[in-house]
Short mmCIF file of C-alpha atoms and ligand atoms in Angstrom, two decimals:
data_model
loop_
_atom_site.label_atom_id
_atom_site.label_comp_id
_atom_site.label_asym_id
_atom_site.label_seq_id
_atom_site.Cartn_x
_atom_site.Cartn_y
_atom_site.Cartn_z
CA MET P 51 124.48 59.45 90.08
CA ARG P 52 122.12 62.28 91.95
CA LYS P 53 118.65 61.03 92.76
CA TRP P 54 116.30 62.90 90.74
CA MET P 55 118.39 61.56 87.81
CA THR P 56 117.70 57.98 88.76
CA GLY P 57 113.91 59.09 88.85
CA ILE P 58 113.75 60.59 85.73
CA LEU P 59 115.65 57.27 84.17
CA ALA P 60 113.13 55.11 85.80
CA ALA P 61 110.31 57.27 84.71
CA SER P 62 111.07 57.49 81.19
CA LEU P 63 111.95 53.55 81.36
CA LEU P 64 108.45 53.20 82.12
CA SER P 65 106.59 55.64 80.06
CA LEU P 66 109.01 54.05 77.11
CA SER P 67 107.69 50.68 78.09
CA LEU P 68 103.84 51.86 78.41
CA THR P 69 103.97 53.65 74.70
CA ALA P 70 105.67 50.16 73.93
CA CYS P 71 102.20 49.00 75.20
CA GLY P 72 100.13 52.09 73.99
CA GLY P 73 99.97 54.87 76.71
CA GLY P 74 98.27 56.21 79.43
CA GLN P 75 95.95 56.01 82.53
CA GLN P 76 93.91 53.07 81.24
CA GLY P 77 97.23 51.50 80.79
CA GLY P 78 96.26 48.47 82.03
CA ASP P 79 93.22 47.23 79.97
CA GLN P 80 94.69 48.99 76.81
CA GLN P 81 98.04 47.26 77.59
CA LYS P 82 95.96 43.94 78.27
CA GLN P 83 93.86 44.48 75.12
CA GLU P 84 96.86 46.10 72.94
CA GLY P 85 99.47 44.21 74.34
CA ALA P 86 97.81 41.01 74.24
CA ASN P 87 96.55 40.75 70.51
CA PRO P 88 96.93 44.07 68.14
CA PRO P 89 95.26 43.02 64.63
CA ALA P 90 97.89 41.71 62.17
CA ALA P 91 98.20 44.28 59.94
CA GLY P 92 96.70 42.12 57.30
CA ASN P 93 93.55 42.00 59.25
CA VAL P 94 92.93 45.65 59.57
CA ARG P 95 90.08 47.24 57.45
CA THR P 96 89.36 50.82 56.41
CA ILE P 97 85.93 52.78 56.71
CA ARG P 98 86.48 55.55 54.18
CA ALA P 99 83.84 57.90 55.39
CA GLY P 100 82.98 60.95 53.22
CA ILE P 101 80.42 64.10 53.87
CA GLY P 102 79.57 67.21 51.38
CA LEU P 103 79.91 69.71 54.55
CA ASN P 104 83.26 71.09 55.88
CA ASP P 105 85.45 69.66 58.61
CA GLN P 106 84.09 72.72 61.01
CA HIS P 107 80.01 71.34 60.84
CA PRO P 108 79.40 69.03 63.76
CA GLN P 109 78.54 66.52 61.30
CA PHE P 110 82.25 66.27 60.78
CA LYS P 111 83.02 66.28 64.53
CA GLY P 112 80.66 63.22 64.89
CA LEU P 113 82.29 61.03 62.30
CA GLU P 114 85.47 62.12 64.09
CA LYS P 115 83.95 60.54 67.52
CA PHE P 116 82.73 57.54 65.42
CA LYS P 117 86.56 57.04 64.54
CA GLU P 118 87.40 57.10 68.14
CA ILE P 119 85.09 54.77 69.57
CA VAL P 120 85.15 52.42 66.31
CA GLU P 121 89.33 52.47 67.04
CA ARG P 122 89.07 51.93 70.31
CA ASP P 123 86.28 49.21 70.91
CA THR P 124 87.68 47.00 67.92
CA ASN P 125 91.17 47.36 69.17
CA GLY P 126 92.28 48.74 65.80
CA SER P 127 90.75 45.80 63.56
CA ILE P 128 88.63 48.36 62.16
CA VAL P 129 90.10 52.00 61.25
CA VAL P 130 88.13 54.89 59.99
CA GLU P 131 89.02 57.83 57.47
CA ASN P 132 87.07 60.84 57.45
CA TYR P 133 87.06 63.25 54.49
CA HIS P 134 84.72 66.22 54.11
CA SER P 135 83.66 69.14 51.69
CA GLY P 136 82.71 66.66 49.13
CA GLN P 137 86.07 65.21 49.04
CA LEU P 138 84.89 62.08 47.69
CA GLY P 139 82.06 63.25 45.98
CA ASP P 140 78.16 64.17 46.19
CA ASP P 141 75.55 62.58 47.98
CA ARG P 142 74.47 60.45 45.46
CA ALA P 143 77.72 59.30 44.00
CA MET P 144 78.86 58.43 47.55
CA MET P 145 75.52 56.00 48.20
CA GLU P 146 76.50 54.43 44.82
CA ALA P 147 80.01 53.96 45.80
CA LEU P 148 78.64 52.41 48.99
CA GLN P 149 76.83 50.23 46.90
CA LEU P 150 79.63 49.14 44.89
CA GLY P 151 81.42 49.14 47.80
CA THR P 152 84.46 50.87 46.72
CA GLN P 153 83.54 53.39 49.65
CA GLU P 154 82.26 52.23 53.21
CA MET P 155 80.54 55.25 54.80
CA THR P 156 78.76 58.70 54.13
CA CYS P 157 75.99 60.64 56.00
CA PRO P 158 73.58 62.35 53.65
CA SER P 159 70.33 63.83 54.39
CA THR P 160 67.51 61.84 53.81
CA ALA P 161 66.18 64.11 50.99
CA PRO P 162 68.76 62.33 48.59
CA ILE P 163 68.09 58.84 50.04
CA ALA P 164 65.01 58.95 48.51
CA ASN P 165 65.94 58.65 45.28
CA PHE P 166 67.01 54.99 46.75
CA VAL P 167 64.49 54.53 48.97
CA PRO P 168 61.02 56.79 48.83
CA GLY P 169 59.85 56.08 51.69
CA PHE P 170 62.34 58.30 53.29
CA SER P 171 60.52 61.03 51.41
CA VAL P 172 58.19 61.03 54.42
CA PHE P 173 60.50 63.50 56.34
CA ASP P 174 60.58 65.64 53.21
CA ILE P 175 56.69 66.97 53.93
CA PRO P 176 56.64 70.33 54.74
CA PHE P 177 56.03 71.76 58.43
CA LEU P 178 55.59 68.04 59.34
CA PHE P 179 57.36 68.25 62.67
CA PRO P 180 56.69 70.59 65.01
CA ASN P 181 59.89 71.00 66.73
CA GLU P 182 62.98 68.80 67.34
CA GLU P 183 61.65 66.81 70.26
CA VAL P 184 59.30 65.34 68.57
CA ALA P 185 61.32 64.50 65.46
CA ASP P 186 63.65 62.77 68.11
CA GLN P 187 60.33 60.94 69.47
CA VAL P 188 59.32 59.62 65.91
CA LEU P 189 63.05 58.56 64.21
CA LEU P 190 64.82 57.22 67.29
CA LYS P 191 61.42 55.85 69.31
CA ASP P 192 58.75 55.47 67.20
CA PRO P 193 59.47 51.83 65.62
CA VAL P 194 58.69 53.40 61.84
CA GLY P 195 62.32 55.15 62.31
CA GLN P 196 63.65 51.25 62.26
CA GLU P 197 61.16 50.33 60.03
CA LEU P 198 62.44 53.02 57.40
CA LEU P 199 66.56 51.85 58.21
CA ASP P 200 65.38 48.24 57.49
CA MET P 201 64.42 49.71 53.59
CA LEU P 202 68.14 50.17 53.08
CA PRO P 203 70.02 46.76 52.85
CA GLU P 204 67.73 45.84 49.51
CA GLN P 205 69.83 48.84 47.80
CA GLY P 206 73.30 47.71 49.32
CA MET P 207 73.58 50.02 52.44
CA VAL P 208 73.01 49.99 56.06
CA GLY P 209 71.71 52.96 58.09
CA LEU P 210 73.51 52.99 61.48
CA ALA P 211 71.78 55.55 62.72
CA TYR P 212 69.80 58.89 62.49
CA TRP P 213 71.82 61.82 62.80
CA GLU P 214 70.59 65.68 62.96
CA ASN P 215 70.91 68.06 59.92
CA GLY P 216 68.24 70.15 61.24
CA PHE P 217 65.27 72.51 60.60
CA ARG P 218 65.65 73.92 57.36
CA ASP P 219 65.67 77.81 56.61
CA LEU P 220 65.51 79.69 53.68
CA THR P 221 68.35 82.67 52.36
CA ASN P 222 68.52 84.78 49.14
CA ASN P 223 69.91 87.86 48.01
CA LYS P 224 67.09 89.41 45.83
CA HIS P 225 64.54 90.29 48.83
CA GLU P 226 63.17 90.07 52.55
CA VAL P 227 60.66 86.65 52.46
CA LYS P 228 57.97 87.08 54.74
CA THR P 229 55.00 85.34 53.01
CA VAL P 230 54.11 83.26 50.32
CA ALA P 231 53.97 85.89 47.28
CA ASP P 232 57.54 87.10 48.53
CA PHE P 233 58.97 83.58 47.31
CA LYS P 234 57.50 84.43 43.49
CA ASP P 235 60.15 83.75 40.97
CA LEU P 236 63.20 83.43 43.50
CA LYS P 237 65.53 80.65 41.72
CA ILE P 238 65.98 78.31 44.52
CA ARG P 239 68.60 75.46 44.59
CA THR P 240 67.17 72.22 46.52
CA MET P 241 68.12 69.22 47.36
CA GLU P 242 67.87 66.39 44.12
CA ASN P 243 64.27 65.26 45.67
CA LYS P 244 61.14 65.63 43.87
CA LEU P 245 58.91 66.98 47.10
CA HIS P 246 61.17 69.52 47.43
CA LEU P 247 60.94 70.96 44.04
CA ALA P 248 57.32 70.43 43.96
CA ALA P 249 56.69 72.27 47.30
CA PHE P 250 58.97 75.13 45.96
CA ARG P 251 57.21 75.53 42.65
CA ALA P 252 53.81 75.65 44.54
CA LEU P 253 55.10 78.42 46.80
CA GLY P 254 56.10 80.08 43.31
CA ALA P 255 59.44 80.29 43.57
CA ASN P 256 61.68 78.51 40.24
CA PRO P 257 63.24 75.69 42.26
CA THR P 258 66.50 73.99 40.62
CA PRO P 259 67.70 70.79 42.31
CA MET P 260 71.39 70.62 42.86
CA ALA P 261 74.43 68.96 44.68
CA PHE P 262 75.42 70.51 47.75
CA SER P 263 78.70 70.47 45.99
CA GLU P 264 77.93 72.84 43.55
CA LEU P 265 75.65 75.10 45.45
CA PHE P 266 78.41 77.68 46.73
CA THR P 267 79.60 78.37 43.50
CA ALA P 268 75.87 78.52 41.92
CA MET P 269 75.09 81.20 44.37
CA GLN P 270 78.09 83.23 43.57
CA GLN P 271 77.58 83.18 40.20
CA GLY P 272 73.81 83.76 40.44
CA THR P 273 72.62 80.51 38.61
CA VAL P 274 70.40 80.45 42.08
CA ASN P 275 69.37 83.38 43.99
CA GLY P 276 68.64 81.54 46.79
CA GLN P 277 69.05 78.18 48.59
CA GLU P 278 67.73 76.39 52.24
CA ASN P 279 69.85 74.65 54.67
CA PRO P 280 69.87 74.65 58.70
CA ILE P 281 71.44 78.16 60.09
CA ALA P 282 74.78 75.86 61.16
CA THR P 283 75.17 75.09 57.40
CA ILE P 284 74.35 78.94 56.34
CA TYR P 285 76.98 79.99 58.93
CA LEU P 286 79.80 77.30 58.36
CA GLN P 287 79.71 77.22 54.75
CA LYS P 288 79.91 80.81 54.78
CA TYR P 289 76.78 81.57 52.92
CA ASN P 290 76.30 84.99 54.19
CA GLU P 291 79.07 86.04 51.72
CA VAL P 292 76.94 85.24 48.89
CA GLN P 293 73.22 85.96 50.43
CA LYS P 294 71.67 88.97 52.24
CA TYR P 295 68.43 87.81 53.56
CA LEU P 296 67.57 84.67 55.71
CA SER P 297 63.98 83.73 56.59
CA LEU P 298 63.61 81.52 59.46
CA THR P 299 61.06 79.22 57.79
CA HIS P 300 62.08 76.08 59.47
CA HIS P 301 60.27 74.82 56.28
CA VAL P 302 61.12 70.90 56.47
CA TYR P 303 63.62 69.00 59.46
CA SER P 304 66.49 67.50 57.75
CA PRO P 305 67.35 64.09 59.31
CA PHE P 306 70.81 62.28 58.42
CA VAL P 307 71.31 58.72 58.11
CA LEU P 308 74.82 57.56 59.12
CA LEU P 309 75.19 54.68 55.86
CA LEU P 310 77.48 51.67 55.85
CA SER P 311 78.30 50.04 52.52
CA LYS P 312 76.13 46.56 52.96
CA LYS P 313 79.60 44.91 51.55
CA PHE P 314 81.71 45.83 54.51
CA TRP P 315 79.00 45.17 56.93
CA ASP P 316 78.64 41.16 55.60
CA GLU P 317 82.55 41.01 55.83
CA SER P 318 82.47 42.26 59.67
CA THR P 319 82.20 39.91 62.64
CA PRO P 320 78.84 40.07 64.78
CA GLU P 321 81.14 42.05 67.31
CA GLU P 322 82.14 44.53 65.09
CA GLN P 323 78.80 44.94 63.90
CA GLU P 324 77.59 45.44 67.07
CA ILE P 325 80.53 48.06 68.15
CA MET P 326 79.60 49.93 64.93
CA LYS P 327 76.10 50.49 65.60
CA LYS P 328 77.14 51.45 69.08
CA ALA P 329 79.55 54.10 68.01
CA ALA P 330 77.21 55.41 65.68
CA GLN P 331 74.23 55.81 67.80
CA GLU P 332 76.83 57.25 70.75
CA ALA P 333 78.42 59.56 67.90
CA GLY P 334 75.11 60.32 66.91
CA ASP P 335 73.88 61.77 70.17
CA TYR P 336 76.73 63.78 70.46
CA GLU P 337 76.67 65.20 67.25
CA ARG P 338 72.66 66.04 67.61
CA LYS P 339 73.81 68.12 70.87
CA LEU P 340 76.57 69.92 68.77
CA VAL P 341 74.08 70.60 65.85
CA ARG P 342 71.35 71.79 68.12
CA GLU P 343 73.85 74.23 69.85
CA ALA P 344 75.27 75.24 66.53
CA ASN P 345 71.56 76.17 65.30
CA GLY P 346 70.61 78.15 68.07
CA GLU P 347 73.72 79.91 68.45
CA TYR P 348 74.68 81.34 64.92
CA VAL P 349 71.68 83.68 63.90
CA ASP P 350 73.15 86.15 65.99
CA ASP P 351 76.53 85.53 64.34
CA LEU P 352 74.83 86.02 60.85
CA LYS P 353 73.01 88.98 62.10
CA ALA P 354 76.55 90.25 63.16
CA ALA P 355 77.53 89.47 59.62
CA GLY P 356 75.58 91.45 57.91
CA MET P 357 72.47 89.20 57.13
CA THR P 358 68.94 90.48 57.19
CA VAL P 359 66.85 88.00 59.63
CA THR P 360 63.34 87.50 59.19
CA GLU P 361 61.07 85.67 61.85
CA ILE P 362 58.41 84.34 60.11
CA THR P 363 54.76 84.52 61.91
CA GLU P 364 52.40 81.66 62.54
CA ALA P 365 50.12 83.19 60.37
CA ASP P 366 51.88 83.25 57.20
CA ARG P 367 53.77 79.82 58.20
CA ALA P 368 50.17 78.61 58.22
CA GLU P 369 49.67 80.25 55.01
CA MET P 370 52.99 78.49 53.54
CA LYS P 371 52.06 75.39 55.07
CA LYS P 372 48.34 75.24 53.29
CA VAL P 373 49.81 75.71 50.16
CA THR P 374 52.49 73.00 50.44
CA ASP P 375 50.25 70.70 51.72
CA ALA P 376 48.37 71.11 48.40
CA VAL P 377 50.77 68.89 46.70
CA LEU P 378 51.36 65.89 49.21
CA PRO P 379 48.41 63.63 47.49
CA GLN P 380 50.56 63.12 44.26
CA PHE P 381 53.54 61.97 46.77
CA VAL P 382 51.46 59.19 49.07
CA ASP P 383 51.93 56.29 46.71
CA THR P 384 55.35 56.97 46.18
CA ILE P 385 56.12 57.27 49.60
CA GLY P 386 53.94 54.95 50.68
CA LYS P 387 50.59 55.24 52.26
CA ASP P 388 51.44 53.13 55.23
CA ILE P 389 54.44 55.02 55.88
CA VAL P 390 53.00 58.49 55.56
CA ASP P 391 49.99 57.35 58.07
CA LYS P 392 52.53 55.98 60.54
CA VAL P 393 54.59 59.01 60.56
CA THR P 394 51.73 61.56 60.69
CA THR P 395 50.33 59.50 63.68
CA ALA P 396 53.61 59.04 65.36
CA VAL P 397 53.76 63.04 65.31
CA GLU P 398 50.29 63.54 66.31
CA ASN P 399 50.76 61.16 69.77
CA ALA P 400 54.18 62.80 70.08
CA SER P 401 52.98 66.54 69.77
CA LYS P 402 50.14 65.98 72.53
O1 LIG V 629 77.16 66.23 54.17
C1 LIG V 629 75.47 66.39 53.85
C2 LIG V 629 75.29 67.10 52.44
O2 LIG V 629 75.78 66.58 52.06
C3 LIG V 629 73.85 67.38 52.31
O3 LIG V 629 73.11 66.12 52.75
C4 LIG V 629 73.30 68.37 53.25
O4 LIG V 629 71.14 68.98 53.36
C5 LIG V 629 72.30 69.38 52.91
C6 LIG V 629 72.15 69.65 51.37
O5 LIG V 629 71.67 70.68 51.49
O6 LIG V 629 72.36 69.16 50.35
#
């Protein structure tokens, strides 16, 4: 038998044995791990993770990263199935499913979470954060960020980590919006959040709350003239096909929270809980990096796609802030004065 043939035979025999023990370089560890004690089929538990955004959005890429880390580090005792584009329902329905334990994971913006834990509406205060760095400081470093997450278990959900949706900008198909006066009578879709509704009413618009999954059709059919979301969502959800004007209002910074069903959390071992927590933070840093790049990059693509893009002057943004600040007093008690004070102080300190 020719020499090279013995080589191939040997190699294929070797790879066969590796595959049997689950492949590749880190054969050793993996072999050791996987070969040693793969979980009995009966012991494998599944996380079904659903989001409203599509599979092109960094949020879905973040979920795929979470899947990779959790399945690797739990040695397959937990597997993750990711669903996008509202396949498992809209934000409210998915959070209710987590409470019931009929779904394990979702990652909504904080605005809809405020319907379950009103404290999260502190992040809906318009023009609260001057930039992403200050947002990171307050959400990821200041104790108030974790204090809010610790309010979720009472509602049957566990907040594993903050991810990023981003600064929200306004689009519409009626006219360019530069000043407060330009908001007049625009039919704007908002998230299901009372503070957002009050802020847009104060600006003179005619806001209507609506689930994310209904938004594209509502714009297509003219049920609404406009909406507000970060650039990545506007571009990746193809809103330029149904919207002509984009105003870079940056009126609200929207965090996401990666939520897990408390039922699933309580049924997990301390090791599994630690792995899921770490994976959520690592995948969150990965998602945050991707979405920041996307939010920066896609403005030019939207211009190229024919949208009229309007920068807002600091003077006009200050005017918008003055108008929306007027609605805050009626929300302080709902949010909790303690939380409002802690967050606004943290923002001031981080802005120095
Ligand atoms: O996947 C997240 C979406 O469901 C939603 O939270 C996105 O910001 C959003 C919106 O406008 O509803």
